[in-house]
Amino acid sequence: GFCKLQLEHGYILLKVSKNIVREVEIFNIKDFVINYLKSLDDELFTDSPKSKVVDAIIKGAAQHFVNGYLEFLETKQLEFLRDTKDKGFLFFSNCFVEIDKDKNDEKDKAEVKFEESIKVKKYEELEGYIWDKQVIQRKYQIRNSKSEMELLVKNICKNDEERILSLRSAIGYLLHNYKDSTNAKAVIFLDEKLSDGAYGRSGKGLVAQAIGKLRKTVRLDGRNFNFARNFLFQSVTLDTAIIEFNDVTKKFNFDKLFSVITDDITVERKNQNEIIIPFQQSPKIIISSNYTIDGSDDSTLDRQFIIEFSDHYNKSHRPIDEFGHRFFVEWSNEEWNNFLNYMIGCLQLYLNRGLIRCAHVNLERKKLIDSTSEEFAEFFERIELGKEYLKKDLFEKFISENEDHSDMELKRFTKWIKDAAQIRGNKSFQRRSDKERYIRIDEK
């Protein structure tokens, strides 16, 4: 079952068992060979005892278990089964599930009949190969029962139906491993609460974990992530479905992710050939943060789908306080099955309605505060649209009202005015008359 898969640069070693593919290292092949020999009956070893054969294999490892020798393994072209535009697949220990878009579904319908668009199939019906990490080590059965995950989502969204549908569609988008270059976005989990500093605990990590239970996720430390470092994505493999940037800071450079979101991704590993993962097979992106992501231009906004998390859950009121046990690790088999059905329902919703946008609660004001300051955000709200101001007078008025900004320069104040106007969807105009400079904020 061992073979090679050729990449654009070099190859990787695989073990194929029926339709299940696993990436292996040389030590895995060593283990397999030794364990295989040890499992054979002693009477098969007629010329030399089993122990001597095993010993010879170990002593000859430097010749046998090296790339130059293993490169003679067969090179296979494997056709992997992937989601399509209108179809998604999830794999369980006892079956796999095919989720179809409902061709007769009306665009404004929130739900479709659950059982009508999913098919439970046996692995004998599997057409194509899948990665071993795609198989969720849980048994699945169709059941339309309430899940604790459903209640968690409702609480995160303050029981607002539009917000619930938006979050569920985002979960479905992330579970759907089909990539469309015209709809490639990073899903951003953001605290809606207006506050300076890191507070969190709103459930962002728990929702990301839930997605990771169904799709292989690589979690990166957003606080310390630096795009200038080598081997940024060395933990990403061909079967990685999602990259999660956890708890990113104000300084996170979203622009650097543009190519990762909309193009191929290059994975560099120390002392190994780089792997180029084509866009259609590359991971989707989750970003969680207490802060808004910098940038209000069309290119930035077009690559983002933002979900606000309420403060229903916080440092003083955690999910464990409400449910009485930890998610996932303390669930019964029945609750696991309810959870799987709920997540399949999210994927089903996305296939039928795509990403569902809703009105944001505090995103605009939070972005304004993160880009400037809370005092400036309040000051900017008092600027009348269409009215021309002498820039110097406007600046001096802000400084006089906010002593903490007494060292601010006019240049920075002007930049804040322009940034705030862009965030609010307004336009800023400046003109010069003799030595005086004027500024006006208009509707877009």
CSV table of C-alpha atoms in Angstrom, one decimal:
chain,number,residue,atom,x,y,z
A,1,GLY,CA,0.0,0.0,0.0
A,2,PHE,CA,3.0,2.3,0.1
A,3,CYS,CA,3.6,4.6,-2.8
A,4,LYS,CA,4.7,8.1,-3.9
A,5,LEU,CA,2.6,11.1,-4.8
A,6,GLN,CA,4.4,13.5,-7.1
A,7,LEU,CA,4.2,17.2,-6.3
A,8,GLU,CA,5.2,20.3,-8.3
A,9,HIS,CA,8.5,20.1,-6.3
A,10,GLY,CA,9.5,16.6,-5.2
A,11,TYR,CA,7.1,14.1,-3.7
A,12,ILE,CA,5.5,12.8,-0.5
A,13,LEU,CA,5.2,9.2,0.7
A,14,LEU,CA,1.8,7.7,1.2
A,15,LYS,CA,0.1,4.5,2.4
A,16,VAL,CA,-3.2,3.7,0.6
A,17,SER,CA,-5.7,1.3,2.2
A,18,LYS,CA,-8.7,0.8,-0.1
A,19,ASN,CA,-9.8,4.4,-0.6
A,20,ILE,CA,-8.1,5.9,2.5
A,21,VAL,CA,-4.8,7.7,2.0
A,22,ARG,CA,-2.3,8.6,4.7
A,23,GLU,CA,0.8,10.6,4.4
A,24,VAL,CA,3.7,8.8,6.0
A,25,GLU,CA,7.3,9.4,7.0
A,26,ILE,CA,10.2,7.0,6.7
A,27,PHE,CA,9.9,5.9,10.3
A,28,ASN,CA,6.3,4.8,9.6
A,29,ILE,CA,7.6,2.5,6.9
A,30,LYS,CA,10.3,1.1,9.3
A,31,ASP,CA,7.6,0.4,11.9
A,32,PHE,CA,5.4,-1.3,9.3
A,33,VAL,CA,8.2,-3.6,8.0
A,34,ILE,CA,9.3,-4.6,11.5
A,35,ASN,CA,5.8,-5.2,12.8
A,36,TYR,CA,4.9,-7.2,9.7
A,37,LEU,CA,7.9,-9.5,10.1
A,38,LYS,CA,7.2,-10.0,13.8
A,39,SER,CA,3.6,-10.9,13.0
A,40,LEU,CA,4.6,-13.8,10.7
A,41,ASP,CA,4.6,-17.4,11.9
A,42,ASP,CA,8.1,-18.7,12.9
A,43,GLU,CA,7.8,-21.7,10.6
A,44,LEU,CA,7.9,-19.4,7.6
A,45,PHE,CA,11.5,-18.6,8.4
A,46,THR,CA,13.2,-21.7,7.1
A,47,ASP,CA,16.6,-20.4,6.2
A,48,SER,CA,17.1,-18.0,9.1
A,49,PRO,CA,15.3,-17.5,12.4
A,50,LYS,CA,12.8,-14.6,12.5
A,51,SER,CA,15.0,-12.7,15.1
A,52,LYS,CA,18.0,-12.8,12.7
A,53,VAL,CA,15.9,-11.4,9.8
A,54,VAL,CA,14.6,-8.6,12.0
A,55,ASP,CA,18.1,-7.9,13.2
A,56,ALA,CA,19.4,-7.8,9.6
A,57,ILE,CA,16.7,-5.3,8.6
A,58,ILE,CA,17.5,-3.0,11.5
A,59,LYS,CA,21.3,-3.2,10.8
A,60,GLY,CA,20.6,-2.5,7.1
A,61,ALA,CA,18.3,0.4,7.7
A,62,ALA,CA,20.8,3.0,6.5
A,63,GLN,CA,20.6,1.3,3.0
A,64,HIS,CA,16.9,0.4,2.9
A,65,PHE,CA,15.1,3.2,4.6
A,66,VAL,CA,16.5,6.2,2.8
A,67,ASN,CA,15.0,8.4,0.1
A,68,GLY,CA,17.3,7.1,-2.6
A,69,TYR,CA,15.9,3.6,-2.1
A,70,LEU,CA,12.3,4.5,-1.3
A,71,GLU,CA,12.0,6.6,-4.4
A,72,PHE,CA,11.6,3.3,-6.3
A,73,LEU,CA,8.2,3.0,-4.7
A,74,GLU,CA,5.4,3.2,-7.3
A,75,THR,CA,4.3,6.8,-8.2
A,76,LYS,CA,0.5,7.0,-8.2
A,77,GLN,CA,-1.9,9.5,-9.6
A,78,LEU,CA,-4.8,9.6,-7.0
A,79,GLU,CA,-8.1,11.2,-7.8
A,80,PHE,CA,-9.3,12.7,-4.5
A,81,LEU,CA,-13.0,13.1,-3.8
A,82,ARG,CA,-13.7,16.8,-3.1
A,83,ASP,CA,-16.8,18.9,-2.5
A,84,THR,CA,-18.3,20.5,-5.6
A,85,LYS,CA,-20.2,23.8,-5.9
A,86,ASP,CA,-23.5,22.1,-5.1
A,87,LYS,CA,-22.4,19.2,-3.0
A,88,GLY,CA,-20.5,18.4,0.2
A,89,PHE,CA,-19.1,15.3,1.8
A,90,LEU,CA,-18.4,14.3,5.4
A,91,PHE,CA,-16.8,11.1,6.5
A,92,PHE,CA,-17.5,9.1,9.6
A,93,SER,CA,-16.3,5.7,11.0
A,94,ASN,CA,-19.5,3.9,9.9
A,95,CYS,CA,-20.5,5.7,6.8
A,96,PHE,CA,-20.1,8.9,4.7
A,97,VAL,CA,-22.7,11.6,4.1
A,98,GLU,CA,-23.4,13.4,0.8
A,99,ILE,CA,-25.1,16.7,1.3
A,100,ASP,CA,-26.8,18.2,-1.8
A,101,LYS,CA,-28.0,21.6,-2.6
A,102,ASP,CA,-31.8,21.6,-2.8
A,103,LYS,CA,-32.5,22.4,-6.4
A,104,ASN,CA,-36.1,23.5,-5.6
A,105,ASP,CA,-35.2,25.6,-2.6
A,106,GLU,CA,-36.5,29.2,-2.7
A,107,LYS,CA,-33.8,31.8,-2.1
A,108,ASP,CA,-35.6,33.4,0.9
A,109,LYS,CA,-36.2,30.1,2.8
A,110,ALA,CA,-34.1,29.7,5.9
A,111,GLU,CA,-34.3,25.9,6.0
A,112,VAL,CA,-34.8,22.9,3.8
A,113,LYS,CA,-36.1,19.5,4.8
A,114,PHE,CA,-33.1,17.9,6.5
A,115,GLU,CA,-33.5,14.4,5.3
A,116,GLU,CA,-34.3,15.2,1.7
A,117,SER,CA,-30.9,16.7,0.8
A,118,ILE,CA,-28.5,14.3,2.6
A,119,LYS,CA,-27.7,10.7,1.7
A,120,VAL,CA,-26.0,8.3,4.1
A,121,LYS,CA,-23.7,5.9,2.1
A,122,LYS,CA,-21.5,3.0,2.7
A,123,TYR,CA,-17.7,3.3,1.9
A,124,GLU,CA,-18.2,0.7,-0.8
A,125,GLU,CA,-20.0,3.5,-2.7
A,126,LEU,CA,-17.1,5.9,-2.4
A,127,GLU,CA,-15.8,7.1,-5.7
A,128,GLY,CA,-12.3,8.5,-5.3
A,129,TYR,CA,-9.8,8.7,-2.5
A,130,ILE,CA,-9.9,10.6,0.8
A,131,TRP,CA,-7.3,11.5,3.4
A,132,ASP,CA,-7.4,9.5,6.6
A,133,LYS,CA,-7.7,12.8,8.6
A,134,GLN,CA,-11.0,13.5,6.8
A,135,VAL,CA,-12.6,10.5,8.6
A,136,ILE,CA,-14.3,11.7,11.8
A,137,GLN,CA,-13.9,9.0,14.4
A,138,ARG,CA,-17.6,9.0,15.4
A,139,LYS,CA,-20.5,6.9,14.2
A,140,TYR,CA,-23.2,8.9,12.5
A,141,GLN,CA,-27.0,8.5,12.3
A,142,ILE,CA,-29.5,11.0,10.9
A,143,ARG,CA,-31.5,12.4,13.7
A,144,ASN,CA,-33.4,15.7,14.0
A,145,SER,CA,-32.8,16.4,17.7
A,146,LYS,CA,-31.7,19.6,19.5
A,147,SER,CA,-28.0,20.0,20.0
A,148,GLU,CA,-26.2,22.0,22.7
A,149,MET,CA,-24.3,23.6,19.8
A,150,GLU,CA,-27.6,25.1,18.6
A,151,LEU,CA,-28.2,26.7,21.9
A,152,LEU,CA,-24.6,28.0,22.1
A,153,VAL,CA,-25.0,29.6,18.7
A,154,LYS,CA,-28.3,31.2,19.7
A,155,ASN,CA,-26.8,32.7,22.8
A,156,ILE,CA,-23.8,34.0,20.9
A,157,CYS,CA,-26.2,35.8,18.5
A,158,LYS,CA,-28.5,37.0,21.3
A,159,ASN,CA,-31.3,34.9,19.8
A,160,ASP,CA,-31.4,37.2,16.8
A,161,GLU,CA,-32.6,35.1,13.8
A,162,GLU,CA,-30.6,37.1,11.2
A,163,ARG,CA,-27.4,36.8,13.2
A,164,ILE,CA,-28.0,33.1,13.8
A,165,LEU,CA,-28.4,32.4,10.1
A,166,SER,CA,-25.3,34.5,9.3
A,167,LEU,CA,-23.1,32.5,11.8
A,168,ARG,CA,-24.6,29.2,10.7
A,169,SER,CA,-23.8,30.0,7.0
A,170,ALA,CA,-20.2,30.9,8.0
A,171,ILE,CA,-19.9,27.6,9.7
A,172,GLY,CA,-21.3,25.9,6.6
A,173,TYR,CA,-18.9,27.8,4.3
A,174,LEU,CA,-15.9,26.7,6.4
A,175,LEU,CA,-17.1,23.0,6.4
A,176,HIS,CA,-17.5,23.1,2.6
A,177,ASN,CA,-14.1,22.5,1.1
A,178,TYR,CA,-15.0,23.7,-2.4
A,179,LYS,CA,-13.1,26.8,-3.3
A,180,ASP,CA,-14.5,29.5,-5.6
A,181,SER,CA,-12.1,32.3,-6.5
A,182,THR,CA,-15.0,34.8,-6.8
A,183,ASN,CA,-16.2,34.0,-3.3
A,184,ALA,CA,-12.9,33.5,-1.4
A,185,LYS,CA,-13.1,35.0,2.1
A,186,ALA,CA,-11.5,34.8,5.5
A,187,VAL,CA,-14.2,34.3,8.2
A,188,ILE,CA,-13.5,36.7,11.0
A,189,PHE,CA,-14.8,36.0,14.5
A,190,LEU,CA,-15.0,39.3,16.4
A,191,ASP,CA,-16.2,40.4,19.8
A,192,GLU,CA,-19.0,42.9,19.4
A,193,LYS,CA,-18.3,44.5,22.8
A,194,LEU,CA,-16.8,48.0,22.8
A,195,SER,CA,-13.8,47.9,25.1
A,196,ASP,CA,-10.2,48.7,25.0
A,197,GLY,CA,-8.0,45.7,25.7
A,198,ALA,CA,-8.3,41.9,25.5
A,199,TYR,CA,-11.4,40.5,27.2
A,200,GLY,CA,-12.6,37.6,25.0
A,201,ARG,CA,-14.2,34.4,26.3
A,202,SER,CA,-17.2,35.1,24.1
A,203,GLY,CA,-17.2,31.6,22.5
A,204,LYS,CA,-15.0,32.3,19.4
A,205,GLY,CA,-12.6,29.6,20.2
A,206,LEU,CA,-15.3,27.1,20.9
A,207,VAL,CA,-17.0,27.6,17.6
A,208,ALA,CA,-13.6,27.3,15.8
A,209,GLN,CA,-13.0,24.0,17.8
A,210,ALA,CA,-16.5,22.8,16.7
A,211,ILE,CA,-15.5,23.3,13.0
A,212,GLY,CA,-12.2,21.6,13.7
A,213,LYS,CA,-14.0,18.5,14.9
A,214,LEU,CA,-15.2,18.0,11.3
A,215,ARG,CA,-12.4,19.4,9.2
A,216,LYS,CA,-8.7,19.2,9.8
A,217,THR,CA,-7.6,22.6,11.2
A,218,VAL,CA,-4.2,24.0,11.8
A,219,ARG,CA,-4.3,26.5,14.7
A,220,LEU,CA,-1.7,29.3,14.7
A,221,ASP,CA,-0.9,31.7,17.5
A,222,GLY,CA,-2.3,35.0,16.2
A,223,ARG,CA,-0.7,37.0,19.0
A,224,ASN,CA,2.9,36.1,18.0
A,225,PHE,CA,2.4,35.4,14.3
A,226,ASN,CA,4.9,37.2,12.1
A,227,PHE,CA,4.7,37.0,8.3
A,228,ALA,CA,8.4,37.8,8.1
A,229,ARG,CA,9.4,34.4,9.7
A,230,ASN,CA,10.5,31.4,7.7
A,231,PHE,CA,8.4,28.2,7.6
A,232,LEU,CA,5.2,30.1,8.4
A,233,PHE,CA,2.9,27.3,7.3
A,234,GLN,CA,5.1,24.3,7.9
A,235,SER,CA,2.3,22.5,9.9
A,236,VAL,CA,0.0,22.8,6.9
A,237,THR,CA,-0.4,19.6,4.8
A,238,LEU,CA,-2.3,18.6,1.7
A,239,ASP,CA,-5.2,17.4,3.8
A,240,THR,CA,-5.5,20.6,5.9
A,241,ALA,CA,-8.9,22.2,5.4
A,242,ILE,CA,-8.7,25.2,7.6
A,243,ILE,CA,-6.0,27.5,9.0
A,244,GLU,CA,-7.1,29.3,12.2
A,245,PHE,CA,-5.3,32.5,13.3
A,246,ASN,CA,-6.3,32.5,16.9
A,247,ASP,CA,-6.6,35.8,18.9
A,248,VAL,CA,-4.8,38.1,16.5
A,249,THR,CA,-3.7,41.6,17.7
A,250,LYS,CA,-4.2,45.1,16.3
A,251,LYS,CA,-0.9,44.8,14.4
A,252,PHE,CA,-2.0,41.7,12.4
A,253,ASN,CA,-1.2,42.5,8.8
A,254,PHE,CA,-4.3,41.2,6.9
A,255,ASP,CA,-2.9,42.4,3.6
A,256,LYS,CA,-0.3,39.6,3.8
A,257,LEU,CA,-3.1,37.1,3.7
A,258,PHE,CA,-4.6,38.3,0.3
A,259,SER,CA,-2.6,35.7,-1.7
A,260,VAL,CA,-3.3,32.9,0.8
A,261,ILE,CA,-7.1,33.6,0.6
A,262,THR,CA,-7.3,33.9,-3.2
A,263,ASP,CA,-4.3,32.0,-4.6
A,264,ASP,CA,-2.1,28.9,-4.2
A,265,ILE,CA,-0.3,28.5,-0.9
A,266,THR,CA,3.3,27.6,-0.6
A,267,VAL,CA,4.4,25.5,2.3
A,268,GLU,CA,8.0,25.5,3.3
A,269,ARG,CA,9.4,22.9,5.7
A,270,LYS,CA,12.9,22.8,7.1
A,271,ASN,CA,15.3,20.6,5.1
A,272,GLN,CA,12.4,19.5,2.8
A,273,ASN,CA,11.1,20.5,-0.6
A,274,GLU,CA,8.4,23.2,-0.6
A,275,ILE,CA,4.9,22.1,-1.3
A,276,ILE,CA,2.6,24.2,-3.5
A,277,ILE,CA,-1.1,23.6,-2.7
A,278,PRO,CA,-3.3,24.7,-5.6
A,279,PHE,CA,-6.0,27.2,-4.7
A,280,GLN,CA,-8.8,24.7,-5.2
A,281,GLN,CA,-7.3,22.4,-2.6
A,282,SER,CA,-5.9,25.0,-0.2
A,283,PRO,CA,-7.3,25.7,3.3
A,284,LYS,CA,-9.9,28.2,4.2
A,285,ILE,CA,-9.1,30.9,6.8
A,286,ILE,CA,-10.6,31.7,10.2
A,287,ILE,CA,-9.4,34.7,12.2
A,288,SER,CA,-10.5,35.4,15.7
A,289,SER,CA,-9.8,38.6,17.5
A,290,ASN,CA,-10.8,41.1,20.1
A,291,TYR,CA,-9.9,43.9,17.7
A,292,THR,CA,-11.2,44.8,14.3
A,293,ILE,CA,-8.9,44.0,11.3
A,294,ASP,CA,-7.1,47.0,9.9
A,295,GLY,CA,-8.2,48.3,6.5
A,296,SER,CA,-11.4,49.7,5.0
A,297,ASP,CA,-10.6,49.6,1.3
A,298,ASP,CA,-12.7,47.5,-1.1
A,299,SER,CA,-9.9,44.9,-1.5
A,300,THR,CA,-9.8,44.2,2.2
A,301,LEU,CA,-13.5,44.2,2.8
A,302,ASP,CA,-14.1,42.0,-0.1
A,303,ARG,CA,-12.0,39.3,1.4
A,304,GLN,CA,-13.7,39.3,4.8
A,305,PHE,CA,-16.8,37.9,6.2
A,306,ILE,CA,-17.2,39.2,9.8
A,307,ILE,CA,-19.3,37.6,12.5
A,308,GLU,CA,-19.8,39.5,15.8
A,309,PHE,CA,-20.0,37.5,19.0
A,310,SER,CA,-22.1,38.9,21.8
A,311,ASP,CA,-20.9,39.0,25.4
A,312,HIS,CA,-23.5,36.4,26.6
A,313,TYR,CA,-20.4,34.3,27.3
A,314,ASN,CA,-17.6,36.1,29.1
A,315,LYS,CA,-14.9,35.7,31.8
A,316,SER,CA,-17.6,35.4,34.5
A,317,HIS,CA,-20.2,33.3,32.6
A,318,ARG,CA,-18.6,30.5,30.6
A,319,PRO,CA,-20.3,27.8,28.6
A,320,ILE,CA,-19.4,25.3,31.3
A,321,ASP,CA,-21.3,27.4,33.8
A,322,GLU,CA,-24.4,27.2,31.7
A,323,PHE,CA,-24.3,23.6,30.4
A,324,GLY,CA,-22.7,22.0,33.4
A,325,HIS,CA,-20.0,20.2,31.5
A,326,ARG,CA,-17.3,20.8,28.9
A,327,PHE,CA,-18.1,20.7,25.2
A,328,PHE,CA,-16.8,17.7,23.2
A,329,VAL,CA,-14.8,15.9,26.0
A,330,GLU,CA,-17.8,15.3,28.3
A,331,TRP,CA,-20.5,14.7,25.7
A,332,SER,CA,-22.4,11.4,25.4
A,333,ASN,CA,-22.6,9.6,22.1
A,334,GLU,CA,-26.1,10.9,21.7
A,335,GLU,CA,-25.0,14.5,22.1
A,336,TRP,CA,-22.2,14.0,19.7
A,337,ASN,CA,-24.7,12.7,17.1
A,338,ASN,CA,-26.9,15.7,17.7
A,339,PHE,CA,-23.9,18.0,17.2
A,340,LEU,CA,-22.9,16.3,13.9
A,341,ASN,CA,-26.5,16.7,12.6
A,342,TYR,CA,-26.5,20.4,13.5
A,343,MET,CA,-23.2,21.0,11.8
A,344,ILE,CA,-24.4,19.1,8.7
A,345,GLY,CA,-27.5,21.4,8.8
A,346,CYS,CA,-25.1,24.4,8.7
A,347,LEU,CA,-23.4,23.0,5.6
A,348,GLN,CA,-26.8,22.3,4.1
A,349,LEU,CA,-27.8,26.0,4.8
A,350,TYR,CA,-24.7,27.3,3.1
A,351,LEU,CA,-25.2,25.2,0.0
A,352,ASN,CA,-28.7,26.6,-0.4
A,353,ARG,CA,-28.2,30.2,0.5
A,354,GLY,CA,-24.5,31.0,0.5
A,355,LEU,CA,-23.0,33.3,3.0
A,356,ILE,CA,-25.8,35.2,4.7
A,357,ARG,CA,-25.0,38.8,5.7
A,358,CYS,CA,-26.7,40.6,8.5
A,359,ALA,CA,-26.5,44.1,10.0
A,360,HIS,CA,-23.6,44.4,12.3
A,361,VAL,CA,-24.1,45.7,15.9
A,362,ASN,CA,-20.9,47.6,16.8
A,363,LEU,CA,-18.5,46.8,13.9
A,364,GLU,CA,-18.3,50.3,12.4
A,365,ARG,CA,-17.9,52.0,15.8
A,366,LYS,CA,-15.4,49.4,17.0
A,367,LYS,CA,-13.4,49.8,13.8
A,368,LEU,CA,-13.4,53.5,14.3
A,369,ILE,CA,-12.2,53.3,17.8
A,370,ASP,CA,-9.5,50.7,16.9
A,371,SER,CA,-8.2,52.9,14.1
A,372,THR,CA,-8.3,56.1,16.1
A,373,SER,CA,-9.4,56.4,19.7
A,374,GLU,CA,-12.6,56.3,21.7
A,375,GLU,CA,-12.5,60.1,22.2
A,376,PHE,CA,-12.0,60.8,18.5
A,377,ALA,CA,-14.9,58.4,17.6
A,378,GLU,CA,-17.2,60.5,19.8
A,379,PHE,CA,-15.8,63.7,18.4
A,380,PHE,CA,-16.2,62.6,14.8
A,381,GLU,CA,-19.9,61.7,15.3
A,382,ARG,CA,-20.5,65.4,16.0
A,383,ILE,CA,-19.0,66.6,12.7
A,384,GLU,CA,-21.9,67.7,10.5
A,385,LEU,CA,-22.0,66.2,7.0
A,386,GLY,CA,-21.7,68.7,4.2
A,387,LYS,CA,-20.5,71.5,6.5
A,388,GLU,CA,-17.0,72.9,5.7
A,389,TYR,CA,-14.7,73.4,8.6
A,390,LEU,CA,-11.5,75.3,9.0
A,391,LYS,CA,-9.2,72.3,9.7
A,392,LYS,CA,-7.1,74.2,12.3
A,393,ASP,CA,-10.3,75.2,14.3
A,394,LEU,CA,-11.6,71.6,14.2
A,395,PHE,CA,-8.2,70.3,15.4
A,396,GLU,CA,-7.9,72.8,18.2
A,397,LYS,CA,-11.4,72.0,19.3
A,398,PHE,CA,-10.6,68.3,19.6
A,399,ILE,CA,-7.4,69.0,21.5
A,400,SER,CA,-9.1,71.4,23.9
A,401,GLU,CA,-11.7,68.7,24.7
A,402,ASN,CA,-9.2,65.9,25.1
A,403,GLU,CA,-6.1,66.7,27.0
A,404,ASP,CA,-4.8,63.2,26.6
A,405,HIS,CA,-4.2,64.0,22.9
A,406,SER,CA,-2.5,67.3,23.5
A,407,ASP,CA,0.7,66.1,21.8
A,408,MET,CA,-1.1,65.1,18.6
A,409,GLU,CA,0.1,66.7,15.4
A,410,LEU,CA,-2.3,68.1,12.7
A,411,LYS,CA,-1.0,65.6,10.2
A,412,ARG,CA,-2.2,62.7,12.3
A,413,PHE,CA,-5.5,64.4,13.1
A,414,THR,CA,-6.1,64.8,9.3
A,415,LYS,CA,-5.3,61.1,8.7
A,416,TRP,CA,-7.8,60.1,11.4
A,417,ILE,CA,-10.5,62.3,9.8
A,418,LYS,CA,-9.9,60.6,6.4
A,419,ASP,CA,-9.8,57.1,8.0
A,420,ALA,CA,-13.0,57.7,10.0
A,421,ALA,CA,-14.8,59.0,6.9
A,422,GLN,CA,-13.8,55.9,4.9
A,423,ILE,CA,-14.9,53.6,7.8
A,424,ARG,CA,-18.3,55.3,7.9
A,425,GLY,CA,-18.7,55.1,4.2
A,426,ASN,CA,-18.3,58.9,3.8
A,427,LYS,CA,-16.0,61.0,1.6
A,428,SER,CA,-13.6,63.7,2.9
A,429,PHE,CA,-12.7,66.7,0.9
A,430,GLN,CA,-10.0,69.3,1.5
A,431,ARG,CA,-9.3,72.6,-0.1
A,432,ARG,CA,-6.8,75.4,0.4
A,433,SER,CA,-7.5,79.2,0.3
A,434,ASP,CA,-4.5,81.4,0.8
A,435,LYS,CA,-2.9,80.0,4.0
A,436,GLU,CA,-6.0,78.4,5.4
A,437,ARG,CA,-7.0,74.7,4.9
A,438,TYR,CA,-10.6,73.6,4.9
A,439,ILE,CA,-12.1,70.1,5.3
A,440,ARG,CA,-15.6,68.7,4.6
A,441,ILE,CA,-17.2,65.3,5.2
A,442,ASP,CA,-19.9,64.3,2.7
A,443,GLU,CA,-22.1,61.3,2.2
A,444,LYS,CA,-20.7,58.8,-0.3
